[in-house]
């Protein structure tokens, strides 16, 4: 009788257990940007000392150098994120550090992933003005010469979302 009772208690205690939930790669995706040579659009081009700062946030400074792909987070609490991108940011030659602004307008949708992961936000760029390059000073010419939106749905980080030509 004690054995049956012990087995019954053991069965009841394990029936309430669930496997551990682990969240892997199911987070809010970042915007993936690739840089290309404007003179030869098929060739990727590395950026040199690209300083990226989210406008309005002093703690968001990132510097990229020697890469042709960057990942930028979009705000999941607003429908617009604006970045300042300064090419050749460490140069002391006048006019060589050149800053442009990128403004991304989008809609957001919170999607339930699982109990372990919770929710993630997916974004859809507004095609009419999802990407606005502007130069900070009238004297500088923008270093971003052209762009193309590859996919306006930002659901994963597996795809390139925007190509920038400079």
CSV table of C-alpha atoms in Angstrom, one decimal, residues 8-69:
chain,number,residue,atom,x,y,z
A,8,UNK,CA,0.6,7.9,-6.9
A,9,UNK,CA,2.2,10.9,-5.1
A,10,UNK,CA,5.1,10.7,-7.5
A,11,UNK,CA,2.8,10.6,-10.6
A,12,UNK,CA,0.7,13.5,-9.3
A,13,UNK,CA,3.8,15.6,-8.6
A,14,UNK,CA,5.2,15.1,-12.1
A,15,UNK,CA,1.9,15.7,-13.8
A,16,UNK,CA,2.1,19.3,-12.8
A,17,UNK,CA,5.6,19.8,-14.2
A,18,UNK,CA,6.1,21.3,-17.7
A,19,UNK,CA,9.3,21.4,-19.7
A,20,UNK,CA,11.4,24.5,-19.4
A,21,UNK,CA,10.6,27.1,-21.9
A,22,UNK,CA,13.6,28.7,-23.5
A,23,UNK,CA,13.4,31.6,-25.8
A,24,UNK,CA,15.8,31.5,-28.7
A,25,UNK,CA,15.9,34.1,-31.5
A,26,UNK,CA,12.4,35.2,-31.0
A,27,UNK,CA,13.0,38.9,-30.1
A,28,UNK,CA,11.9,42.1,-31.6
A,29,UNK,CA,13.9,42.3,-34.9
A,30,UNK,CA,16.3,45.1,-35.7
A,31,UNK,CA,16.4,46.9,-39.1
A,32,UNK,CA,19.1,45.5,-41.3
A,33,UNK,CA,20.9,47.9,-43.6
A,34,UNK,CA,23.5,47.0,-46.3
A,35,UNK,CA,25.8,49.5,-47.9
A,36,UNK,CA,26.6,49.5,-51.6
A,37,UNK,CA,28.9,51.3,-54.0
A,38,UNK,CA,26.8,53.8,-55.9
A,39,UNK,CA,29.2,53.7,-58.9
A,40,UNK,CA,28.9,49.9,-59.0
A,41,UNK,CA,25.5,49.0,-57.3
A,42,UNK,CA,26.2,45.2,-57.3
A,43,UNK,CA,29.2,45.6,-55.0
A,44,UNK,CA,28.9,45.9,-51.2
A,45,UNK,CA,30.9,48.8,-49.8
A,46,UNK,CA,32.3,49.0,-46.3
A,47,UNK,CA,31.6,52.1,-44.2
A,48,UNK,CA,34.5,54.0,-42.6
A,49,UNK,CA,34.0,55.2,-39.0
A,50,UNK,CA,30.3,55.5,-39.3
A,51,UNK,CA,28.9,57.1,-36.2
A,52,UNK,CA,25.2,56.2,-35.6
A,53,UNK,CA,23.2,58.0,-33.0
A,54,UNK,CA,19.5,57.8,-32.4
A,55,UNK,CA,18.2,61.4,-32.4
A,56,UNK,CA,17.1,62.3,-28.9
A,57,UNK,CA,19.1,59.7,-27.1
A,58,UNK,CA,22.7,60.5,-26.1
A,59,UNK,CA,23.3,56.9,-24.9
A,60,UNK,CA,22.7,55.3,-28.3
A,61,UNK,CA,26.1,56.1,-29.9
A,62,UNK,CA,27.6,53.3,-32.0
A,63,UNK,CA,30.6,53.4,-34.3
A,64,UNK,CA,30.9,51.0,-37.2
A,65,UNK,CA,34.0,50.6,-39.4
A,66,UNK,CA,35.0,48.1,-42.0
A,67,UNK,CA,31.5,46.6,-42.2
A,68,UNK,CA,28.9,46.7,-45.0
A,69,UNK,CA,25.9,45.6,-42.9
